[in-house]
């Protein structure tokens, strides 16, 4: 079962929720798709790490063959190529579409591999910890996310910690999800941000529910929003300075605190039931 | 005009809270929200006039004209972004995956696949009392870096006046952040005292250094984890980065925001501290 954890923005506690859900799920796989800022491994501190480099193809021009027709420069939609006596390749902006090598009439362009990041796999208690880590300065983390999602184990719980926001990169992370947990903070920023991921899960037609993190009191904009839109509030996690502290020190609270172990177990149970329910009503 | 950009490795560290109070404190009232994925600054800035709105066209997207397509599958075979969807014998574009590279257009033997302009979001510019440039990206659109650049460009229009612009940056370290950093005069990093906050902060400082821009750090909610806050202070000392403030965790901040106010609009401890951070930032900016 694949559970994606989303939030309109960073900082709402998406990693906190994902890490703890994986922890209480026992034999599970935690996949950190927030490849720009992967933080889950800081909590799990996995061991037996293996690393896989992720490559994309970028063009390499053989200047002995190049006739200087500049067709490739004209084709590249990302301005990754320029011509000054010879073809220059700006690797940082190349999207690896392969078009320039197809268009070159002289066959002067071949492709070479370039590393854009890694996928790290490790283990922490019974949790397989998968982290996609993008190199600083790369244009797209999508290939890393796609590779990370290959570790989905269909016999187990897979918790997918998505990148923040609702951009294209998030879509890749939720494509295979059976359920989406939307994490929100009870402020007006929070409800504005929630609105955006809510539109996203509606678009993909995914079963979903909200977890309210850093909850303080009723009468907050998020609860109003959820009531209005008829969104299920799965759990309210009260603001608690002591877990804030554990969390900021990189501890997994449900490992060290029974109350939170219970809370996250019950959250997992609720989600599991919802997925079953969705499968029955929507086969 | 000088530009002061506020960044944090991640969202939720209080970047917008701080940016909005800076806007209040600055005399010039020129500001921008570069967090085009989830702009929030407008929620706490009151009495904004009516904006001048413009569609934002991102990368073109491909479209397959089904009446021309002969279902040869060449586009499918050559698309590196899995943006061509095959259903039985027909081919369609998944616009969310399409990056607009034009390879399908290039390889299609019958010109059935063609790139077309695509509206990827909206730009807003408020010019009356305050000058405020902001934008919102349509859901699922990818090229936010370009939109961020547009948001900043609009601050340079002749109607904008003033010496100082405050810019709320985008979270992360990817292309929108690089677009936010380009051309600013100073970066203020809002750091969070946590294990992940520190990694994020280091990445952002590294990025900002690559651009050779004046950089300062302030810690938000420093008292949530004093040890980690100290770690940040050591980091600053060792790398000679000015540490210009430690803001306490203060519930009044949430209260202010929920009534659509900034933290300097209400009487509270954090509001006072933020004034200090602002003054120090300006000092660094002017040296
Ligand atoms: S592979 Fe595509 S993006 Fe890269 S240089 Fe060639 S045409 Fe441009
Ligand atoms: S390459 Fe052209 S004709 Fe062939 S499947 Fe694609 S759109 Fe249709």
Coordinates of C-alpha atoms and ligand atoms in Angstrom, one line a residue:
Chain A
X1 CA 0.0 0.0 0.0
X2 CA 1.4 3.3 -1.1
X3 CA 0.8 6.4 1.1
X4 CA 1.9 9.7 -0.1
X5 CA 2.4 12.5 2.4
X6 CA 2.0 16.0 0.9
X7 CA 1.9 19.6 2.0
X8 CA 1.3 22.8 0.2
X9 CA 4.6 24.0 1.5
X10 CA 7.7 22.9 3.4
X11 CA 7.9 23.1 7.2
X12 CA 4.4 21.8 7.9
X13 CA 5.8 18.5 9.3
X14 CA 5.5 16.3 6.2
X15 CA 8.8 14.5 7.0
X16 CA 7.8 14.2 10.7
X17 CA 4.6 12.5 9.7
X18 CA 6.1 10.3 7.0
X19 CA 9.0 9.1 9.2
X20 CA 6.7 8.2 12.1
X21 CA 4.2 6.4 9.9
X22 CA 7.0 4.3 8.4
X23 CA 8.3 3.6 11.9
X24 CA 4.9 2.3 13.3
X25 CA 4.2 0.4 10.1
X26 CA 7.1 -1.9 10.9
X27 CA 8.3 -3.7 7.8
X28 CA 8.0 -0.7 5.5
X29 CA 9.7 1.4 3.0
X30 CA 10.2 5.1 3.5
X31 CA 10.9 6.9 0.3
X32 CA 12.1 10.5 0.5
X33 CA 11.2 12.2 -2.8
X34 CA 12.0 15.7 -1.5
X35 CA 15.2 15.4 -3.5
X36 CA 16.2 19.0 -3.1
X37 CA 16.1 18.8 0.7
X38 CA 15.9 15.2 1.8
X39 CA 15.7 15.1 5.5
X40 CA 14.2 11.8 6.4
X41 CA 17.5 10.0 6.7
X42 CA 18.6 12.4 9.4
X43 CA 16.0 10.8 11.6
X44 CA 16.4 7.2 10.6
X45 CA 20.2 7.3 10.5
X46 CA 20.1 4.2 8.3
X47 CA 22.9 1.7 8.2
X48 CA 24.2 -0.7 5.5
X49 CA 24.0 2.1 3.0
X50 CA 24.3 1.5 -0.7
X51 CA 24.4 4.3 -3.2
X52 CA 23.3 4.5 -6.7
X53 CA 24.4 7.4 -8.9
X54 CA 21.7 8.7 -11.2
X55 CA 22.7 9.9 -14.6
X56 CA 21.2 11.8 -17.4
X57 CA 22.5 12.1 -20.9
X58 CA 24.0 15.4 -22.1
X59 CA 25.3 16.2 -25.5
X60 CA 29.0 16.1 -26.5
X61 CA 30.0 17.7 -29.7
X62 CA 32.8 16.5 -31.9
X63 CA 34.2 19.7 -33.3
X64 CA 36.1 17.8 -36.0
X65 CA 32.9 16.7 -37.5
X66 CA 30.7 19.8 -36.7
X67 CA 30.1 21.9 -39.8
X68 CA 28.9 24.9 -37.9
X69 CA 25.4 24.8 -39.3
X70 CA 24.0 25.7 -35.8
X71 CA 20.9 23.6 -36.3
X72 CA 21.3 22.3 -32.7
X73 CA 21.5 25.8 -31.3
X74 CA 18.4 26.7 -33.1
X75 CA 16.6 23.6 -31.9
X76 CA 17.4 23.7 -28.2
X77 CA 14.4 25.2 -26.3
X78 CA 16.3 25.6 -23.1
X79 CA 19.2 27.7 -24.6
X80 CA 21.7 25.1 -23.5
X81 CA 23.7 25.4 -26.6
X82 CA 25.5 28.4 -28.1
X83 CA 27.9 28.9 -31.0
X84 CA 31.1 30.9 -31.0
X85 CA 33.5 29.2 -33.4
X86 CA 32.4 26.0 -31.9
X87 CA 29.3 24.6 -30.1
X88 CA 29.3 25.3 -26.4
X89 CA 27.1 23.2 -24.1
X90 CA 25.8 24.7 -20.9
X91 CA 25.3 21.5 -18.9
X92 CA 23.5 23.2 -16.0
X93 CA 20.5 24.1 -18.2
X94 CA 20.4 21.1 -20.5
X95 CA 17.2 19.1 -20.0
X96 CA 18.6 16.0 -21.6
X97 CA 15.9 15.8 -24.2
X98 CA 18.3 14.4 -26.9
X99 CA 16.9 16.6 -29.6
X100 CA 20.2 18.2 -30.6
X101 CA 21.8 14.8 -31.4
X102 CA 18.8 13.9 -33.5
X103 CA 18.7 17.1 -35.4
X104 CA 22.4 17.3 -36.2
X105 CA 22.8 16.5 -39.9
X106 CA 26.5 15.8 -39.6
X107 CA 26.1 13.3 -36.7
X108 CA 28.6 15.4 -34.7
X109 CA 26.7 15.1 -31.5
X110 CA 26.8 12.1 -29.2
X111 CA 25.8 11.9 -25.6
X112 CA 27.7 11.3 -22.4
X113 CA 26.5 10.6 -18.9
X114 CA 26.3 13.2 -16.2
X115 CA 25.6 12.5 -12.6
X116 CA 22.7 14.6 -11.2
X117 CA 22.4 13.0 -7.8
X118 CA 22.2 9.7 -6.0
X119 CA 19.6 7.4 -4.5
X120 CA 20.7 6.0 -1.1
X121 CA 19.3 2.9 0.4
X122 CA 19.8 1.9 3.9
X123 CA 18.0 0.2 6.8
X124 CA 16.8 1.4 10.2
X125 CA 15.2 -1.2 12.4
X126 CA 12.7 -2.7 10.0
X127 CA 12.4 0.3 7.8
X128 CA 14.0 0.4 4.4
X129 CA 15.1 4.0 4.0
X130 CA 15.3 5.3 0.4
X131 CA 16.6 8.9 -0.1
X132 CA 16.9 10.6 -3.4
X133 CA 19.5 13.4 -3.2
X134 CA 19.9 15.9 -6.0
X135 CA 23.2 17.6 -6.6
X136 CA 23.2 21.3 -6.0
X137 CA 22.5 23.3 -9.1
X138 CA 20.7 20.7 -11.2
X139 CA 17.5 21.6 -13.1
X140 CA 15.3 18.7 -12.4
X141 CA 15.0 16.0 -9.8
X142 CA 12.4 14.0 -11.7
X143 CA 14.8 11.2 -12.8
X144 CA 15.9 10.8 -9.2
X145 CA 12.3 10.6 -8.0
X146 CA 11.5 8.0 -10.7
X147 CA 14.5 5.9 -9.6
X148 CA 13.6 6.2 -5.9
X149 CA 10.0 5.1 -6.6
X150 CA 11.3 1.9 -8.1
X151 CA 12.0 0.7 -4.6
X152 CA 8.3 0.5 -3.9
X153 CA 7.6 -2.9 -2.4
X154 CA 4.2 -4.0 -3.2
X155 CA 3.9 -6.4 -0.3
X156 CA 4.4 -3.8 2.3
X157 CA 3.6 -0.3 3.3
X158 CA 5.4 2.4 1.3
X159 CA 5.4 5.8 2.7
X160 CA 6.3 8.5 0.1
X161 CA 7.6 11.8 1.5
X162 CA 6.8 14.2 -1.3
X163 CA 8.5 17.4 -2.3
X164 CA 6.6 20.5 -1.0
X165 CA 4.2 22.4 -3.3
X166 CA 2.1 21.2 -6.2
X167 CA 4.5 21.5 -9.1
X168 CA 5.2 18.9 -11.7
X169 CA 7.8 17.2 -9.5
X170 CA 5.1 16.4 -6.9
X171 CA 2.9 14.8 -9.5
X172 CA 5.5 12.2 -10.2
X173 CA 5.6 11.3 -6.5
X174 CA 1.9 10.8 -6.1
X175 CA 1.1 8.9 -9.3
X176 CA 1.3 5.5 -7.7
X177 CA -0.2 6.5 -4.4
X178 CA -3.2 4.7 -3.0
X179 CA -3.8 7.4 -0.5
X180 CA -2.7 11.0 0.0
X181 CA -2.2 12.5 3.4
X182 CA -2.3 16.3 3.3
X183 CA -0.4 17.8 6.2
X184 CA -1.4 21.3 7.1
X185 CA -0.7 23.9 9.8
X186 CA -3.7 25.7 11.4
X187 CA -3.0 29.2 10.1
X188 CA -4.3 31.2 7.1
X189 CA -1.0 30.5 5.3
X190 CA -1.7 26.8 6.0
X191 CA -5.2 26.9 4.5
X192 CA -4.0 28.8 1.5
X193 CA -1.3 26.2 0.9
X194 CA -3.6 23.3 1.6
X195 CA -6.0 24.5 -1.0
X196 CA -3.4 24.0 -3.6
X197 CA -2.5 20.4 -2.8
X198 CA -6.1 19.7 -2.3
X199 CA -6.7 20.7 -6.0
X200 CA -3.9 18.4 -6.9
X201 CA -5.3 15.3 -5.3
X202 CA -8.7 16.1 -6.7
X203 CA -7.2 16.2 -10.1
X204 CA -5.6 12.8 -9.7
X205 CA -8.7 11.5 -8.0
X206 CA -6.8 10.1 -5.1
X207 CA -8.5 9.3 -1.7
X208 CA -7.2 11.8 0.7
X209 CA -7.4 13.2 4.2
X210 CA -5.9 15.9 6.3
X211 CA -3.6 15.8 9.3
X212 CA -3.5 19.0 11.3
X213 CA -0.1 19.5 12.7
X214 CA 1.0 21.9 15.4
X215 CA -2.7 22.1 16.4
X216 CA -3.4 24.6 19.2
X217 CA -7.1 25.4 19.4
X218 CA -10.3 25.2 17.5
X219 CA -11.5 28.1 15.4
X220 CA -8.7 27.9 13.0
X221 CA -8.8 28.5 9.3
X222 CA -8.0 24.9 8.4
X223 CA -10.9 23.3 10.2
X224 CA -13.2 25.8 8.5
X225 CA -11.7 25.0 5.2
X226 CA -12.0 21.2 5.7
X227 CA -15.6 21.5 6.8
X228 CA -16.5 23.6 3.9
X229 CA -15.0 21.2 1.4
X230 CA -16.0 18.1 3.3
X231 CA -12.4 16.9 3.7
X232 CA -11.8 14.2 6.3
X233 CA -9.6 15.4 9.2
X234 CA -7.7 12.2 10.1
X235 CA -5.8 13.4 13.1
X236 CA -4.9 16.5 15.1
X237 CA -1.4 16.6 16.5
X238 CA -1.3 19.1 19.2
X239 CA 1.6 21.5 19.4
X240 CA 3.9 20.0 22.0
X241 CA 7.2 21.6 22.9
X242 CA 8.7 18.3 24.0
X243 CA 8.2 16.6 20.7
X244 CA 9.4 19.7 19.0
X245 CA 12.6 19.2 20.8
X246 CA 12.9 15.5 20.1
X247 CA 12.1 16.2 16.5
X248 CA 14.6 19.0 16.1
X249 CA 17.3 16.7 17.5
X250 CA 16.6 14.1 14.9
X251 CA 14.8 11.6 17.1
X252 CA 11.8 9.6 15.9
X253 CA 9.2 10.4 18.5
X254 CA 7.2 7.2 18.0
X255 CA 10.3 5.2 18.8
X256 CA 10.8 6.9 22.2
X257 CA 7.3 8.0 23.2
X258 CA 4.4 5.6 23.7
X259 CA 1.7 8.2 23.3
X260 CA 3.0 9.1 19.8
X261 CA 3.5 5.5 18.9
X262 CA -0.2 5.0 19.6
X263 CA -1.2 8.2 17.7
X264 CA 0.7 7.2 14.6
X265 CA -0.5 3.6 14.7
X266 CA -4.1 4.8 14.8
X267 CA -3.4 7.2 12.0
X268 CA -2.0 4.3 9.9
X269 CA -5.0 2.2 10.7
X270 CA -7.4 4.9 9.7
X271 CA -5.6 5.4 6.4
X272 CA -5.5 1.6 5.7
X273 CA -9.2 1.4 6.3
X274 CA -9.9 4.3 4.0
X275 CA -7.9 2.6 1.2
X276 CA -9.8 -0.6 1.6
X277 CA -13.0 1.3 1.6
X278 CA -12.0 3.2 -1.6
X279 CA -11.1 -0.1 -3.2
X280 CA -14.5 -1.6 -2.5
X281 CA -16.5 1.4 -3.6
X282 CA -14.2 2.2 -6.6
X283 CA -12.7 -1.0 -7.8
Chain B
X1 CA 17.3 50.1 -6.1
X2 CA 18.8 47.7 -3.6
X3 CA 17.2 44.3 -3.2
X4 CA 17.1 42.3 0.0
X5 CA 16.1 38.7 -0.4
X6 CA 14.9 36.6 2.4
X7 CA 15.5 32.8 2.1
X8 CA 15.3 29.7 4.1
X9 CA 16.3 26.3 3.0
X10 CA 12.7 25.2 3.5
X11 CA 9.3 26.6 4.0
X12 CA 7.7 26.9 7.4
X13 CA 10.7 28.5 9.1
X14 CA 9.0 31.9 9.2
X15 CA 10.4 33.4 6.1
X16 CA 7.1 35.1 5.1
X17 CA 6.5 36.2 8.7
X18 CA 9.8 38.0 8.7
X19 CA 9.5 39.3 5.1
X20 CA 6.1 40.8 5.9
X21 CA 7.3 42.6 8.9
X22 CA 10.3 43.9 6.9
X23 CA 7.8 45.3 4.4
X24 CA 6.0 47.1 7.2
X25 CA 9.3 48.4 8.6
X26 CA 10.7 49.6 5.3
X27 CA 9.7 53.1 4.3
X28 CA 9.7 52.4 0.6
X29 CA 7.0 49.8 0.5
X30 CA 8.5 48.1 -2.5
X31 CA 8.3 44.3 -2.3
X32 CA 7.9 41.1 -4.2
X33 CA 6.9 37.5 -3.4
X34 CA 9.0 35.0 -5.3
X35 CA 7.4 32.0 -3.8
X36 CA 5.4 31.5 -7.0
X37 CA 4.4 27.9 -6.0
X38 CA 2.7 29.1 -2.9
X39 CA 2.6 32.8 -2.6
X40 CA 1.5 33.9 0.9
X41 CA 2.8 37.4 1.4
X42 CA -0.4 39.1 0.1
X43 CA -2.3 37.4 2.9
X44 CA -0.7 39.6 5.5
X45 CA -0.3 42.9 3.6
X46 CA -3.5 44.9 4.0
X47 CA -5.1 47.5 1.7
X48 CA -3.6 46.3 -1.5
X49 CA -4.9 48.2 -4.5
X50 CA -6.2 46.5 -7.6
X51 CA -3.5 44.7 -9.5
X52 CA -2.4 44.7 -13.1
X53 CA -2.7 41.1 -14.1
X54 CA -0.9 39.4 -16.9
X55 CA -0.9 35.8 -18.1
X56 CA 2.4 34.0 -17.8
X57 CA 3.4 31.7 -20.6
X58 CA 5.8 29.1 -19.6
X59 CA 7.5 26.6 -21.9
X60 CA 5.4 25.7 -24.9
X61 CA 3.7 22.3 -24.7
X62 CA 3.2 19.8 -27.3
X63 CA -0.1 18.8 -28.8
X64 CA -0.8 15.9 -31.1
X65 CA -3.4 16.6 -33.8
X66 CA -5.2 13.3 -33.9
X67 CA -6.6 13.8 -37.3
X68 CA -3.1 14.0 -38.8
X69 CA -1.4 11.4 -36.6
X70 CA -0.7 8.1 -38.3
X71 CA 0.1 6.3 -35.0
X72 CA 3.7 5.4 -36.0
X73 CA 4.8 5.9 -32.4
X74 CA 8.0 7.8 -33.2
X75 CA 7.2 10.5 -30.7
X76 CA 6.6 7.9 -28.0
X77 CA 9.9 6.2 -28.7
X78 CA 11.9 9.4 -28.5
X79 CA 10.3 11.3 -25.7
X80 CA 12.6 11.2 -22.6
X81 CA 10.0 12.6 -20.2
X82 CA 7.3 9.9 -20.6
X83 CA 5.0 12.6 -21.8
X84 CA 3.5 10.7 -24.7
X85 CA 0.7 8.5 -23.6
X86 CA -0.2 5.5 -25.7
X87 CA -3.8 4.4 -25.5
X88 CA -4.6 1.5 -27.8
X89 CA -3.3 2.8 -31.1
X90 CA -3.6 6.5 -30.4
X91 CA -1.0 8.9 -28.9
X92 CA -1.7 11.8 -26.7
X93 CA 0.4 14.3 -24.7
X94 CA 0.5 14.2 -20.9
X95 CA 0.8 18.0 -20.5
X96 CA 2.0 17.7 -16.9
X97 CA 5.0 15.7 -18.0
X98 CA 5.7 17.6 -21.2
X99 CA 8.8 19.8 -20.9
X100 CA 8.3 21.4 -24.2
X101 CA 11.6 20.2 -25.7
X102 CA 10.2 19.8 -29.2
X103 CA 11.6 16.4 -29.9
X104 CA 8.2 14.9 -30.8
X105 CA 7.7 17.8 -33.2
X106 CA 11.1 17.0 -34.7
X107 CA 10.7 13.3 -35.2
X108 CA 7.0 13.2 -36.3
X109 CA 7.0 12.3 -40.0
X110 CA 3.6 13.9 -40.7
X111 CA 3.8 17.1 -38.5
X112 CA 1.1 15.9 -36.2
X113 CA 2.9 16.8 -33.0
X114 CA 3.3 20.6 -32.6
X115 CA 4.4 22.9 -29.8
X116 CA 1.9 25.4 -28.7
X117 CA 2.0 28.3 -26.2
X118 CA 0.8 27.4 -22.8
X119 CA -0.5 29.6 -20.0
X120 CA 1.5 28.5 -16.9
X121 CA 0.4 31.1 -14.4
X122 CA -0.4 34.7 -13.6
X123 CA 1.6 37.7 -12.8
X124 CA 0.2 40.5 -10.6
X125 CA 1.6 43.9 -10.0
X126 CA 0.2 46.4 -7.5
X127 CA 1.4 49.9 -8.1
X128 CA -0.7 52.4 -6.3
X129 CA 0.3 53.1 -2.7
X130 CA 2.6 50.1 -2.4
X131 CA 4.6 48.5 -5.2
X132 CA 4.1 44.8 -5.0
X133 CA 5.1 42.2 -7.6
X134 CA 3.8 38.7 -7.2
X135 CA 2.7 35.7 -9.2
X136 CA 1.0 32.4 -9.0
X137 CA 2.0 29.3 -11.0
X138 CA -0.7 27.1 -12.3
X139 CA -0.8 23.8 -10.6
X140 CA 1.6 21.3 -12.1
X141 CA 3.6 23.8 -14.1
X142 CA 7.3 23.3 -13.9
X143 CA 9.2 26.3 -15.0
X144 CA 9.0 28.4 -11.9
X145 CA 12.5 29.8 -12.2
X146 CA 11.4 31.8 -15.3
X147 CA 8.4 33.1 -13.5
X148 CA 10.5 34.2 -10.5
X149 CA 12.7 36.1 -12.9
X150 CA 9.6 37.8 -14.3
X151 CA 8.4 38.8 -10.8
X152 CA 11.7 40.4 -10.0
X153 CA 11.9 42.1 -13.4
X154 CA 8.6 43.8 -12.8
X155 CA 10.1 45.6 -9.7
X156 CA 12.4 47.4 -12.1
X157 CA 9.6 49.0 -14.1
X158 CA 9.6 52.7 -14.3
X159 CA 6.6 53.1 -12.0
X160 CA 8.4 51.5 -9.1
X161 CA 10.1 54.0 -6.8
X162 CA 12.2 53.7 -3.7
X163 CA 15.6 52.7 -2.7
X164 CA 15.0 49.3 -1.1
X165 CA 13.0 46.3 -2.2
X166 CA 12.2 43.4 0.1
X167 CA 11.9 40.1 -1.6
X168 CA 10.3 37.0 -0.1
X169 CA 12.2 34.1 -1.7
X170 CA 11.2 30.7 -2.7
X171 CA 11.9 27.6 -0.5
X172 CA 14.4 25.0 -1.5
X173 CA 17.6 25.3 -3.3
X174 CA 16.5 24.5 -6.9
X175 CA 16.0 26.6 -9.9
X176 CA 13.4 29.0 -8.5
X177 CA 15.9 29.9 -5.7
X178 CA 18.7 30.4 -8.0
X179 CA 16.4 32.7 -10.0
X180 CA 15.5 34.5 -6.8
X181 CA 19.2 35.1 -5.9
X182 CA 20.3 36.3 -9.2
X183 CA 20.8 40.1 -9.1
X184 CA 20.0 40.7 -5.4
X185 CA 22.3 42.7 -3.2
X186 CA 21.9 40.7 0.0
X187 CA 20.5 37.5 1.2
X188 CA 19.1 37.0 4.7
X189 CA 18.8 33.3 5.6
X190 CA 16.2 32.4 8.2
X191 CA 17.4 29.3 9.9
X192 CA 15.6 26.9 12.1
X193 CA 17.4 25.3 15.0
X194 CA 16.9 21.7 14.1
X195 CA 19.0 19.0 12.5
X196 CA 17.2 19.4 9.2
X197 CA 17.1 23.2 9.5
X198 CA 20.9 23.3 9.8
X199 CA 21.5 21.1 6.7
X200 CA 19.1 23.3 4.7
X201 CA 20.8 26.5 5.9
X202 CA 24.2 25.2 4.9
X203 CA 23.0 24.4 1.4
X204 CA 21.5 27.8 1.0
X205 CA 24.5 29.6 2.2
X206 CA 26.6 27.6 -0.2
X207 CA 24.4 28.6 -3.0
X208 CA 24.4 32.3 -2.0
X209 CA 28.2 32.2 -1.7
X210 CA 28.5 30.8 -5.2
X211 CA 26.9 34.0 -6.4
X212 CA 29.2 36.1 -4.2
X213 CA 26.3 37.9 -2.4
X214 CA 26.4 39.5 1.1
X215 CA 24.8 36.9 3.4
X216 CA 23.5 37.1 6.9
X217 CA 21.7 34.7 9.1
X218 CA 19.0 35.0 11.7
X219 CA 17.5 32.1 13.8
X220 CA 13.8 31.8 14.2
X221 CA 12.3 30.0 17.2
X222 CA 15.8 29.8 18.6
X223 CA 14.5 28.7 22.0
X224 CA 12.8 25.6 20.7
X225 CA 16.3 24.0 20.7
X226 CA 19.0 26.0 22.3
X227 CA 21.8 23.5 21.4
X228 CA 21.0 23.5 17.8
X229 CA 20.8 27.3 17.9
X230 CA 24.3 27.3 19.3
X231 CA 25.5 25.1 16.5
X232 CA 24.2 27.6 14.1
X233 CA 26.0 30.4 15.9
X234 CA 29.3 28.4 15.7
X235 CA 28.7 27.8 12.1
X236 CA 28.3 31.5 11.5
X237 CA 31.4 32.3 13.6
X238 CA 33.6 29.8 11.8
X239 CA 32.5 31.0 8.4
X240 CA 32.4 34.7 9.2
X241 CA 28.8 35.1 8.4
X242 CA 27.0 37.8 10.4
X243 CA 24.4 36.4 12.8
X244 CA 22.0 39.2 13.1
X245 CA 19.3 37.9 15.5
X246 CA 17.7 35.2 17.4
X247 CA 13.9 35.3 17.4
X248 CA 12.0 33.5 20.2
X249 CA 9.1 31.2 19.7
X250 CA 6.2 33.4 20.3
X251 CA 2.6 32.3 19.9
X252 CA 1.6 35.9 19.2
X253 CA 3.2 35.4 15.8
X254 CA 0.6 32.8 14.8
X255 CA -2.2 35.0 16.3
X256 CA -1.1 38.0 14.3
X257 CA -1.0 36.0 11.1
X258 CA -4.4 34.5 11.6
X259 CA -5.9 37.9 11.7
X260 CA -4.1 39.0 8.6
X261 CA -1.5 41.1 10.4
X262 CA 2.3 41.1 10.6
X263 CA 4.2 40.6 13.8
X264 CA 5.2 44.3 14.0
X265 CA 1.6 45.3 13.9
X266 CA 0.8 43.9 17.3
X267 CA 2.5 44.4 20.6
X268 CA 4.8 41.4 21.2
X269 CA 8.3 40.3 22.0
X270 CA 9.1 38.8 18.6
X271 CA 7.9 42.0 16.9
X272 CA 10.4 44.0 18.9
X273 CA 13.2 41.6 18.1
X274 CA 12.4 41.7 14.4
X275 CA 12.9 45.4 14.3
X276 CA 16.4 44.9 15.4
X277 CA 17.1 42.3 12.8
X278 CA 15.8 44.6 10.2
X279 CA 18.0 47.5 11.2
X280 CA 21.1 45.3 11.3
X281 CA 20.3 43.9 7.9
X282 CA 20.0 47.4 6.5
X283 CA 23.4 48.2 8.0
X284 CA 25.0 45.3 6.3
X285 CA 23.3 46.1 3.0
X286 CA 24.7 49.6 3.1
X287 CA 28.3 48.7 3.9
Ligands
LIG1 S1 19.8 17.5 -25.1 FE1 18.0 18.9 -25.4 S2 18.2 20.4 -23.8 FE2 20.2 19.4 -23.9 S3 21.4 20.7 -25.2 FE3 20.4 19.1 -26.6 S4 18.5 20.1 -27.3 FE4 19.2 21.3 -25.5
LIG2 S1 5.3 10.7 -34.4 FE1 3.5 11.9 -35.2 S2 2.4 10.4 -36.4 FE2 3.8 9.2 -35.2 S3 2.5 8.7 -33.3 FE3 3.6 10.6 -32.8 S4 2.2 12.3 -33.5 FE4 1.4 10.4 -34.4

